[in-house]
mmCIF file of C-alpha atoms in Angstrom:
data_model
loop_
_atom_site.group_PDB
_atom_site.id
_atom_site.type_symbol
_atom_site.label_atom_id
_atom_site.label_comp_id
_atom_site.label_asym_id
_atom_site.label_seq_id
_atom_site.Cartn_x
_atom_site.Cartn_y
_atom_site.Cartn_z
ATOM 1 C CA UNK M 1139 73.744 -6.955 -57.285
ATOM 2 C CA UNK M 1140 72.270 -3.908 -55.464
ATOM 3 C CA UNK M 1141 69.321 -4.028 -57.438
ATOM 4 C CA UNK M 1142 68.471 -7.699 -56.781
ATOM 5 C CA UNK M 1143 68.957 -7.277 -53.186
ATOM 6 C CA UNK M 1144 66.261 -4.378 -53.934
ATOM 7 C CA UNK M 1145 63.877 -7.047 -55.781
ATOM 8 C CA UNK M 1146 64.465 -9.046 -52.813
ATOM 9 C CA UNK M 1147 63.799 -7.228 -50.319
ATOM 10 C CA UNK M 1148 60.390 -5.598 -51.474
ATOM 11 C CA UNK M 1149 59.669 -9.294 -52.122
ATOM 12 C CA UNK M 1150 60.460 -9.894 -48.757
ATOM 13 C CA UNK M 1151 57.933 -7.458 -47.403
ATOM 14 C CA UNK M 1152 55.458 -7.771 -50.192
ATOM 15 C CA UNK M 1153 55.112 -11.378 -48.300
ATOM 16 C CA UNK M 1154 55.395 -9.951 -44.652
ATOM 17 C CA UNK M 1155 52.355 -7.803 -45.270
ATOM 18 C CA UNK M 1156 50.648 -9.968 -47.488
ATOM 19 C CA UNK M 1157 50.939 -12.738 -44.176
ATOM 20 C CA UNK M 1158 50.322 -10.456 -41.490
ATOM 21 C CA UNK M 1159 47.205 -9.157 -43.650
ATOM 22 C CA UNK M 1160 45.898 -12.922 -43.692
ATOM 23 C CA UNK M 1161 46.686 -12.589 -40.582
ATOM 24 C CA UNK M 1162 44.650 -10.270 -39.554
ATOM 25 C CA UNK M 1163 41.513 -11.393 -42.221
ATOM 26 C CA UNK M 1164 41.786 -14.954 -40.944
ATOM 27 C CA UNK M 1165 41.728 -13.780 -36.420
ATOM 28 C CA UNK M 1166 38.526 -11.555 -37.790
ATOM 29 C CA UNK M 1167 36.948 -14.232 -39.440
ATOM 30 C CA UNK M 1168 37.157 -16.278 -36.034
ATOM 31 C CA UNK M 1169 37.954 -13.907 -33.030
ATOM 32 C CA UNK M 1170 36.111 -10.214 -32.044
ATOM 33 C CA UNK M 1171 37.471 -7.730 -29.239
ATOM 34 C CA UNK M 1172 34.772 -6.292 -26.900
ATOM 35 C CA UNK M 1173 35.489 -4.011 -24.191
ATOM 36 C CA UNK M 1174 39.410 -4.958 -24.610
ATOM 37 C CA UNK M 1175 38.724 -9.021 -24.343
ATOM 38 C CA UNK M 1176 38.995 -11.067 -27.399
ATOM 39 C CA UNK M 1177 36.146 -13.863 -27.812
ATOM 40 C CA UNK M 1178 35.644 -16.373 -30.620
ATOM 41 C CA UNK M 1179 33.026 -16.232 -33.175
ATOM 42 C CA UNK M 1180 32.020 -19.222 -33.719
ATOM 43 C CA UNK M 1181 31.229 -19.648 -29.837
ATOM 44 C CA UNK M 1182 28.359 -21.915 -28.895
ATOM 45 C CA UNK M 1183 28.092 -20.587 -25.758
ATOM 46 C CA UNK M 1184 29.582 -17.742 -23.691
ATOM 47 C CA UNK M 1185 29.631 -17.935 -20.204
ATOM 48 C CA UNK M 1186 29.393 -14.283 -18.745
ATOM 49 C CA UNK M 1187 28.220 -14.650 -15.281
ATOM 50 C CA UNK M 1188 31.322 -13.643 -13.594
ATOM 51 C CA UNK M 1189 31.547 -10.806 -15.332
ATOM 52 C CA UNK M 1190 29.137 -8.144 -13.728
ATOM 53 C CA UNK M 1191 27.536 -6.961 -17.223
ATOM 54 C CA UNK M 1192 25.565 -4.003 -17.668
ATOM 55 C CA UNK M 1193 22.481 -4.482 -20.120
ATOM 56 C CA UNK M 1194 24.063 -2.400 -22.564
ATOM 57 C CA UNK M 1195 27.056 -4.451 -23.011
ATOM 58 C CA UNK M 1196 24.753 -7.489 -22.832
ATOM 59 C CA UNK M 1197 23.303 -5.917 -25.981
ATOM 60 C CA UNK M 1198 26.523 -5.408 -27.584
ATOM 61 C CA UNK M 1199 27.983 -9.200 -27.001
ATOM 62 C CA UNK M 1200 23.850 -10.223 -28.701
ATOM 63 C CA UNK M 1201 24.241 -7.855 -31.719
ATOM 64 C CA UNK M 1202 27.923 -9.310 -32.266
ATOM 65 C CA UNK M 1203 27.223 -13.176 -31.450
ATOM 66 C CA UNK M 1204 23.713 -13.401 -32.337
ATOM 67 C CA UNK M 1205 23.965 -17.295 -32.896
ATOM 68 C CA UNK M 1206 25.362 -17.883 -29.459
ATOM 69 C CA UNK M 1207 24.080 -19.111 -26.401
ATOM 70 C CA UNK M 1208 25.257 -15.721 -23.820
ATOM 71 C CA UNK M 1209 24.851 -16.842 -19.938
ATOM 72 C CA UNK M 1210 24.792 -13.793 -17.836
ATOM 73 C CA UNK M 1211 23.353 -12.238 -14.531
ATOM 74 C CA UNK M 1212 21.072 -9.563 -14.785
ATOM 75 C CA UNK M 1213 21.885 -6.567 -12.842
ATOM 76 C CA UNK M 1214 18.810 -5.051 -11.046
ATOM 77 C CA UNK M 1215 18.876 -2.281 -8.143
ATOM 78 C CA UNK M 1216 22.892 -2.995 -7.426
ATOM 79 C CA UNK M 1217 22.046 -6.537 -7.855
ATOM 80 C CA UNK M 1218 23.028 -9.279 -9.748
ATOM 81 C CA UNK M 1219 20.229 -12.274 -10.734
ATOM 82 C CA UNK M 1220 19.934 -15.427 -12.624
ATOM 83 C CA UNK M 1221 18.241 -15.472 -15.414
ATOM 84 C CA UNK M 1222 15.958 -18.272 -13.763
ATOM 85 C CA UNK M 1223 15.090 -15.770 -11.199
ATOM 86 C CA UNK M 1224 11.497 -16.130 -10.271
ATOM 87 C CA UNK M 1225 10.955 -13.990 -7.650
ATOM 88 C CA UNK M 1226 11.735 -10.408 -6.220
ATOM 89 C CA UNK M 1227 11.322 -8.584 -2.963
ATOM 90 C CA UNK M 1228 12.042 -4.969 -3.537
ATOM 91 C CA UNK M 1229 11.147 -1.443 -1.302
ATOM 92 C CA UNK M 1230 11.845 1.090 -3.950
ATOM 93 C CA UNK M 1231 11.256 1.210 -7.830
ATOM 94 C CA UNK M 1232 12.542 3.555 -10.941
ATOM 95 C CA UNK M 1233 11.392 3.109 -14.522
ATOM 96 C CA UNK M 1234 14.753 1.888 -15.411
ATOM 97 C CA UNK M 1235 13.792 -0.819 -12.987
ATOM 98 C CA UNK M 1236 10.953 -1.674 -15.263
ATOM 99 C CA UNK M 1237 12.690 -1.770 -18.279
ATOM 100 C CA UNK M 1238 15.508 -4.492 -16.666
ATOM 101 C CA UNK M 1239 12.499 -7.077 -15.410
ATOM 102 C CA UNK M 1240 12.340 -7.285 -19.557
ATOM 103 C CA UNK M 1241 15.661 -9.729 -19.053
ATOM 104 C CA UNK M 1242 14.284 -11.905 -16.104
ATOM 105 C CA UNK M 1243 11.709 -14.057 -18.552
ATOM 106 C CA UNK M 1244 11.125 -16.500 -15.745
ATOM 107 C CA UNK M 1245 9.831 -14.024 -13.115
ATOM 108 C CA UNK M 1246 6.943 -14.645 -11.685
ATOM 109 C CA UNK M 1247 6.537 -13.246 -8.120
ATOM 110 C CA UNK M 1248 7.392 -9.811 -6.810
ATOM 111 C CA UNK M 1249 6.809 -9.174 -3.433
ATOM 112 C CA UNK M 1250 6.304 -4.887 -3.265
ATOM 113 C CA UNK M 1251 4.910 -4.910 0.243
ATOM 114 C CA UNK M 1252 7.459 -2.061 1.415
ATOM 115 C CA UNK M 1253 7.184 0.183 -1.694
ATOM 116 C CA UNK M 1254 5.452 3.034 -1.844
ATOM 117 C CA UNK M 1255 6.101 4.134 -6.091
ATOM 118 C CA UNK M 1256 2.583 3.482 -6.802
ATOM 119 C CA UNK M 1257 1.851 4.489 -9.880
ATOM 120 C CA UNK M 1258 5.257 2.736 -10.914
ATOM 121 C CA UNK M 1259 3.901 -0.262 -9.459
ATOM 122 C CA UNK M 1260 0.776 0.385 -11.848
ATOM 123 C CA UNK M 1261 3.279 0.704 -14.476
ATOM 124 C CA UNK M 1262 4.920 -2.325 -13.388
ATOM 125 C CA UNK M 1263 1.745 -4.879 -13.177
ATOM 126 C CA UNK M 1264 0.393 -3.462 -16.891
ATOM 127 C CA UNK M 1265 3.750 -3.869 -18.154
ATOM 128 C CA UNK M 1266 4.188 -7.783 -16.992
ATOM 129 C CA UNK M 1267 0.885 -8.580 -16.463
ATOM 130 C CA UNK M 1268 2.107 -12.545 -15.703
ATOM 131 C CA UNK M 1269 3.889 -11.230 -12.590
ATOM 132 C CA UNK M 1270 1.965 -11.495 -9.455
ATOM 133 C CA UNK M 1271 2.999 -8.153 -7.776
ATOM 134 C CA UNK M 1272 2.265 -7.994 -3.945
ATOM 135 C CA UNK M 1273 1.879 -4.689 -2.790
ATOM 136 C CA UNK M 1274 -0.615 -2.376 -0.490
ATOM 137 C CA UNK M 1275 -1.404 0.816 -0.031
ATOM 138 C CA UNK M 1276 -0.283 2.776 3.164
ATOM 139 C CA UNK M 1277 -3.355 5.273 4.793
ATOM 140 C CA UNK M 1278 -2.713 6.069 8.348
ATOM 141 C CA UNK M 1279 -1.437 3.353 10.457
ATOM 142 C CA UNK M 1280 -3.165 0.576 7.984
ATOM 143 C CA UNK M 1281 -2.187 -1.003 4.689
ATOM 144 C CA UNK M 1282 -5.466 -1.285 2.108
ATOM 145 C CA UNK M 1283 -4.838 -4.179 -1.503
ATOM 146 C CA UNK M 1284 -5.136 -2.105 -4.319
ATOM 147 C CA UNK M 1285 -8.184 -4.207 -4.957
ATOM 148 C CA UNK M 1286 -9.776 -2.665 -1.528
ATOM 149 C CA UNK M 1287 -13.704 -2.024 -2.646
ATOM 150 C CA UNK M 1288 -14.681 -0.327 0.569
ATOM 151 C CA UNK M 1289 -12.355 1.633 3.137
ATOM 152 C CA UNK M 1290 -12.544 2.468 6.644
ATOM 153 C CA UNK M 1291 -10.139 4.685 8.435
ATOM 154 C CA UNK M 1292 -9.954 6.830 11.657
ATOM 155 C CA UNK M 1293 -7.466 9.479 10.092
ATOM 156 C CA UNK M 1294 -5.551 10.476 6.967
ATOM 157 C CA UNK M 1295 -2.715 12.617 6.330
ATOM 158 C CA UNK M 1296 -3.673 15.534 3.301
ATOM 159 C CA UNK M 1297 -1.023 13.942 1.322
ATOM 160 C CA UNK M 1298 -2.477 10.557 1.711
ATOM 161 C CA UNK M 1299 -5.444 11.086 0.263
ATOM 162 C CA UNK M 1300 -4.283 11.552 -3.184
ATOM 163 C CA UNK M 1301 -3.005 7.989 -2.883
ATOM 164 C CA UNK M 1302 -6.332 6.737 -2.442
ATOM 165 C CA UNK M 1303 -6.623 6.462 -6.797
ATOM 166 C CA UNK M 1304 -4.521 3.702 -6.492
ATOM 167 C CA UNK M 1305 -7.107 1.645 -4.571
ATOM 168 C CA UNK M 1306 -8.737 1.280 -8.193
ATOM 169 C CA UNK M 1307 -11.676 -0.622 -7.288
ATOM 170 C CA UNK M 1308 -12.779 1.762 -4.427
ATOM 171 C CA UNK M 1309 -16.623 2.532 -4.125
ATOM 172 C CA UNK M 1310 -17.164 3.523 -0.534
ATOM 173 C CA UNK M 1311 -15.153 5.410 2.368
ATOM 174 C CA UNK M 1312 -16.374 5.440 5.799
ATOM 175 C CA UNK M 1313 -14.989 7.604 8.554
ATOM 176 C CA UNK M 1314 -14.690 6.717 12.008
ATOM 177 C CA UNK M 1315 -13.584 7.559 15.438
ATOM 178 C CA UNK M 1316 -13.835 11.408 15.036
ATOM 179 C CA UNK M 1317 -9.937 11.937 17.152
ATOM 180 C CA UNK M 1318 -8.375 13.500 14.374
ATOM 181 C CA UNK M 1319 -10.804 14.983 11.634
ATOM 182 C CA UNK M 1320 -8.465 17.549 10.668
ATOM 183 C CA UNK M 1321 -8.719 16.074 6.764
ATOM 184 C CA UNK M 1322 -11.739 14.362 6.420
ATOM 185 C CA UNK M 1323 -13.674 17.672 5.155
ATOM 186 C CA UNK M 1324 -10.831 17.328 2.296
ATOM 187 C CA UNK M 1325 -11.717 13.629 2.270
ATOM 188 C CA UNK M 1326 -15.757 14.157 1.451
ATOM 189 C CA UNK M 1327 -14.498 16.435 -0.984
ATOM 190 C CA UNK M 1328 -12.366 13.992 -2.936
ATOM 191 C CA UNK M 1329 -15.118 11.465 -2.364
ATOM 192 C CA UNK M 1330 -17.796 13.934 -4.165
ATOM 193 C CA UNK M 1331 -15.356 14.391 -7.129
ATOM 194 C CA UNK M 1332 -15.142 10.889 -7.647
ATOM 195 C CA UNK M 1333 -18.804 9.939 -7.276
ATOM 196 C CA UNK M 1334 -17.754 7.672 -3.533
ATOM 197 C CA UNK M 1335 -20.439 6.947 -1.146
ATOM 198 C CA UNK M 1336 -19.308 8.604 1.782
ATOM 199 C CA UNK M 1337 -20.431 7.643 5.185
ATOM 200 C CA UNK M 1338 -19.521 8.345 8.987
ATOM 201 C CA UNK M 1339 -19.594 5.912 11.273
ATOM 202 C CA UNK M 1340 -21.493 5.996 14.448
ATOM 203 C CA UNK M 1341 -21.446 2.589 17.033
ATOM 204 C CA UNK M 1342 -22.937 -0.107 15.226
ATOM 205 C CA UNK M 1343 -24.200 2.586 12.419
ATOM 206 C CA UNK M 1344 -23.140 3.894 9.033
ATOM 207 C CA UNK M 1345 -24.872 6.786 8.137
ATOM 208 C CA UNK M 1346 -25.069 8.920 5.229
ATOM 209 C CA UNK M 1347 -24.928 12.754 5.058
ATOM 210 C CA UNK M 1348 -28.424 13.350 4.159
ATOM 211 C CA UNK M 1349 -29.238 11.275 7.146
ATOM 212 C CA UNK M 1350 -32.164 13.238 9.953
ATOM 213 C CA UNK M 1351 -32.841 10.279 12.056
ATOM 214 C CA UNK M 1352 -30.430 7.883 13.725
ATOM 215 C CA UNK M 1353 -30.793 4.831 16.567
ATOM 216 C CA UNK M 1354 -27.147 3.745 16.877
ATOM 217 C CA UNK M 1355 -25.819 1.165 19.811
ATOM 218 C CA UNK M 1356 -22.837 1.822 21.316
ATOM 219 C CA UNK M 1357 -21.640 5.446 20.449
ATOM 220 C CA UNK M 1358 -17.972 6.083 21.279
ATOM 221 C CA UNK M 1359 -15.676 8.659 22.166
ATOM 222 C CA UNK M 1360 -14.942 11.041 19.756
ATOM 223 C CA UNK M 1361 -18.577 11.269 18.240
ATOM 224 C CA UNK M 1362 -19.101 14.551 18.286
ATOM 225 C CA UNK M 1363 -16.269 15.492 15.925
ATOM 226 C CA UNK M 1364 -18.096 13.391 13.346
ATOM 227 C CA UNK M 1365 -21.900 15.109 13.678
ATOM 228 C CA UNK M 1366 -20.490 18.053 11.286
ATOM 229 C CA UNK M 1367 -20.322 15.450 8.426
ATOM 230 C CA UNK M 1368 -24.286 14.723 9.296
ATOM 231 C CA UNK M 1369 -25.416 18.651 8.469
ATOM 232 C CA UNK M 1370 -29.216 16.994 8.475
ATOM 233 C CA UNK M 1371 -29.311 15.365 11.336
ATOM 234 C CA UNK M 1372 -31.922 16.154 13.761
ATOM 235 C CA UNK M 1373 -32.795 13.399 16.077
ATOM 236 C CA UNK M 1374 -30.029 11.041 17.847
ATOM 237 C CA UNK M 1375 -30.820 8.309 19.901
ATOM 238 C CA UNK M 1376 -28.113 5.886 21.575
ATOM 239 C CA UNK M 1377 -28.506 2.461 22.920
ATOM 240 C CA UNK M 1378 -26.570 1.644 25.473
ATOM 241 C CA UNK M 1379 -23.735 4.406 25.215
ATOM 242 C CA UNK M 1380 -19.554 3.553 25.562
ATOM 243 C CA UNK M 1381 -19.023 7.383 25.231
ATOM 244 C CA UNK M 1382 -18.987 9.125 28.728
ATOM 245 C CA UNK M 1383 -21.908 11.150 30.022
ATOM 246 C CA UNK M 1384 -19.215 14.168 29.652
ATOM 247 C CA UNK M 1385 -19.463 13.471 26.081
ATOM 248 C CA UNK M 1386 -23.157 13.205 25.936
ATOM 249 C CA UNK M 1387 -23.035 16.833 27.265
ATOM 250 C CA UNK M 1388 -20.740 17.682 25.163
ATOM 251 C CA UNK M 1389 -22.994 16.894 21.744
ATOM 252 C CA UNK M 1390 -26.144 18.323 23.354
ATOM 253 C CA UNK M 1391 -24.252 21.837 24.508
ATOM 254 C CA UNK M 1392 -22.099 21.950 20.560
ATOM 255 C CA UNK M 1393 -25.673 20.898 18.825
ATOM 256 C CA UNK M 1394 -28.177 22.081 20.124
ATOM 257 C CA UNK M 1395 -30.861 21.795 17.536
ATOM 258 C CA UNK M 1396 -29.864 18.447 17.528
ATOM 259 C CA UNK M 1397 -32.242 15.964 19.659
ATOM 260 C CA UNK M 1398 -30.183 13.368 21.923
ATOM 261 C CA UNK M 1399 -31.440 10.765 24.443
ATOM 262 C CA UNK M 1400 -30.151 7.304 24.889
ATOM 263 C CA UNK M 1401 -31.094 4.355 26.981
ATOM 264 C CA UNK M 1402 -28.849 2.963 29.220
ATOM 265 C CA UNK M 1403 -28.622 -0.672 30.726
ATOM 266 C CA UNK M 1404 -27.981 -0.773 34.125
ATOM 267 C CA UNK M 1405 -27.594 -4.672 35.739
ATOM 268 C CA UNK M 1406 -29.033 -5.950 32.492
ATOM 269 C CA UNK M 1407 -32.327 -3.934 33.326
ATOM 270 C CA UNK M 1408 -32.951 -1.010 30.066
ATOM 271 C CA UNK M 1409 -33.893 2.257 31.684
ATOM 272 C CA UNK M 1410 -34.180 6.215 29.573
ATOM 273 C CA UNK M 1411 -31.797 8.695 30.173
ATOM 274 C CA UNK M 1412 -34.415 10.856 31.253
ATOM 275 C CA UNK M 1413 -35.970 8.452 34.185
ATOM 276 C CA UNK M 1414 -35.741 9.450 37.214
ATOM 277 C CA UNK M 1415 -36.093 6.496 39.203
ATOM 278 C CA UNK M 1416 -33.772 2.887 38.814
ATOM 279 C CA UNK M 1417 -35.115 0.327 40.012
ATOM 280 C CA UNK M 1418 -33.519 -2.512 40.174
ATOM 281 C CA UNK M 1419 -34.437 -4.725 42.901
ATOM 282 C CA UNK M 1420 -34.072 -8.678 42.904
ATOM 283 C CA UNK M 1421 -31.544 -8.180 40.513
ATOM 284 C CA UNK M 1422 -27.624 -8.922 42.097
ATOM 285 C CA UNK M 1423 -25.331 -6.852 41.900
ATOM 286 C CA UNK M 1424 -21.694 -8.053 40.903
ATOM 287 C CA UNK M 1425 -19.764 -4.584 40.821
ATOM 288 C CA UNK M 1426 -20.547 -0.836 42.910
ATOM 289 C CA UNK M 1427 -18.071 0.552 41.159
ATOM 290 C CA UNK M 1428 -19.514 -0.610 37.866
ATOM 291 C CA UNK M 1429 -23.090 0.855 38.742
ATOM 292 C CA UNK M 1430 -21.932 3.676 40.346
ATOM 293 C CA UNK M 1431 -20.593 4.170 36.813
ATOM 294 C CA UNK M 1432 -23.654 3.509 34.745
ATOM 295 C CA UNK M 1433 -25.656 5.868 36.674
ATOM 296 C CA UNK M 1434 -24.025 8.932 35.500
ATOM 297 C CA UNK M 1435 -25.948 8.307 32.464
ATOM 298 C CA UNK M 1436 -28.683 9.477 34.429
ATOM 299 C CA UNK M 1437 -28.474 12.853 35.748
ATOM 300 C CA UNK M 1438 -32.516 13.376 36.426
ATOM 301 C CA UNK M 1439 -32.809 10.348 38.783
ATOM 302 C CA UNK M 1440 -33.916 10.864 41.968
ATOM 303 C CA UNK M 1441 -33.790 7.344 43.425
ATOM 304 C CA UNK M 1442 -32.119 4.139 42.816
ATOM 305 C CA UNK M 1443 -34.124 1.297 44.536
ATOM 306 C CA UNK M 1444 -32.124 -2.213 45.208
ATOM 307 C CA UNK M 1445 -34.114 -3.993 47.080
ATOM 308 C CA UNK M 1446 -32.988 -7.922 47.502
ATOM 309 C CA UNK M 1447 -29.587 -7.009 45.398
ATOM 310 C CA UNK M 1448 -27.621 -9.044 47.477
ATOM 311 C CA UNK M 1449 -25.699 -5.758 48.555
ATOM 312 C CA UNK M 1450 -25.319 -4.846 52.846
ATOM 313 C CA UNK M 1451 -25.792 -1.692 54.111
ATOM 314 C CA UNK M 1452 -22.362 -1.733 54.478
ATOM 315 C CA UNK M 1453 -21.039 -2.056 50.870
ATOM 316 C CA UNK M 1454 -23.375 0.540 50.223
#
């Protein structure tokens, strides 16, 4: 009797195991665990989006359910976004960054305008290059598209200018205003290394380094700062001046191997620096102050005539 109890027992559990081992065959043929939750196999489609997925366990649910249909949100810069996404606005970029647009396949649009990772941003457009990324490049108190051909600026930060390789179509640099020149000798520098024309602005006038002769209209303040980027330059004449007879002085006293005159107009009338009488009669005057104002321009004058001016004794 005890051994048949024996038989029967062992039978017993022979047909335990044996169930709980078809058991466990029959939930792996149709059920997988991942991260702790259990999911069927023969899913269609799995609807994630709720679950704030990192791309690596995105991977691991696509290498286990290959056949199904995985909805998701893509997480980007301590975001999450559709899959449907098209467009971005972002101010900062990583290459991990790069590497998680892969999962956006309707992109289209990223607006960059605040970021500053250029050469990511290079990375970025060759990497997707059916994204329209909208970006610029910061250089003083102005913004430049990379596409920028020629470039104009009034003063750059030492750190700045290695930013200007990311203007990648740039050809020409022009300086201007002359108020903070600190750099620009480290400018014309880069600009010789990369074979950019390089000119400084005077009034209406762009003129090269080599330049010895210049007629430029309407000179400004500041001027001066810019002559040491014309070492050539002999002869300057100015039409009609905006810079102050002060800094007229100032070129002729800091350059003096440098020949300056201008021409001044004074009621609409042209007269030389160097005159020494204005005469201006039958021509009205509208303003004292202004003329009293252009006629600093002329410190040889010995007379100003304004006959039938339309001015009294008394104004005057």
């Amino acid at each position: 009797m005890n051994k048949f109890k024996k038989v029967l027992i062992v039978v017993l559990l022979a047909v335990i195991l044996g169930a709980c081992a078809g058991g466990v065959y029959w939930h792996h043929q149709h059920y997988l665990w991942i991260d702790a939750k259990r999911y069927s196999r023969n899913a269609q489609q799995l609807d994630l989006r709720e679950e704030k997925l990192s791309i690596r366990q995105y991977e691991k649910f696509r290498s286990l359910l290959p056949d199904c249909d995985i909805l998701w949100k893509v997480p980007f810069q301590g975001g999450y976004y559709a899959e449907e996404t098209d467009s971005l606005t972002i101010t900062s970029l990583k290459e991990t960054d790069i590497a998680a647009l892969a999962y956006l396949p309707q992109l289209r649009t990223i607006d960059a305008s605040c970021c500053m990772e250029y050469a990511l941003l290079e990375q970025l457009q060759e990497t997707y290059p059916q994204l329209t990324v909208e970006y610029s490049i910061a250089l003083g108190e102005n913004r430049y598209e990379p596409d920028t051909e020629q470039l104009e600026i009034s003063a750059i930060a030492a750190e700045e200018i290695d930013d200007l390789q990311y203007l990648r179509n740039l050809k020409t640099i022009v300086i201007s205003s002359g108020e903070n020149t600190e750099n620009y000798a480290q400018l014309r520098e880069y600009c010789r290394e990369k074979n950019y024309a390089f000119y400084v602005r005077l009034g209406d006038m762009l003129a090269e380094e080599s330049a010895q002769s210049l007629t430029v209209s309407g000179l400004q303040e500041g001027a001066e700062s810019l002559l040491q980027f014309l070492p050539g330059l002999t002869r300057l004449h100015v039409l009609n001046p905006q810079i102050s007879m002060e800094g007229l002085e100032t070129i002729r006293r800091n350059h003096p191997n440098l020949q300056l005159s201008w021409n001044q107009v004074v009621c609409g009338k042209v007269f030389n620096g160097t005159d020494t009488e204005i005469d201006i009669s039958g021509i009205p005057v509208q303003d004292l102050d202004v003329l009293a104002e252009q006629m600093t321009y002329f410190p040889a004058a010995e007379k100003l005539i304004m006959s039938d001016c339309g001015v009294d004794n008394e104004a005057m």
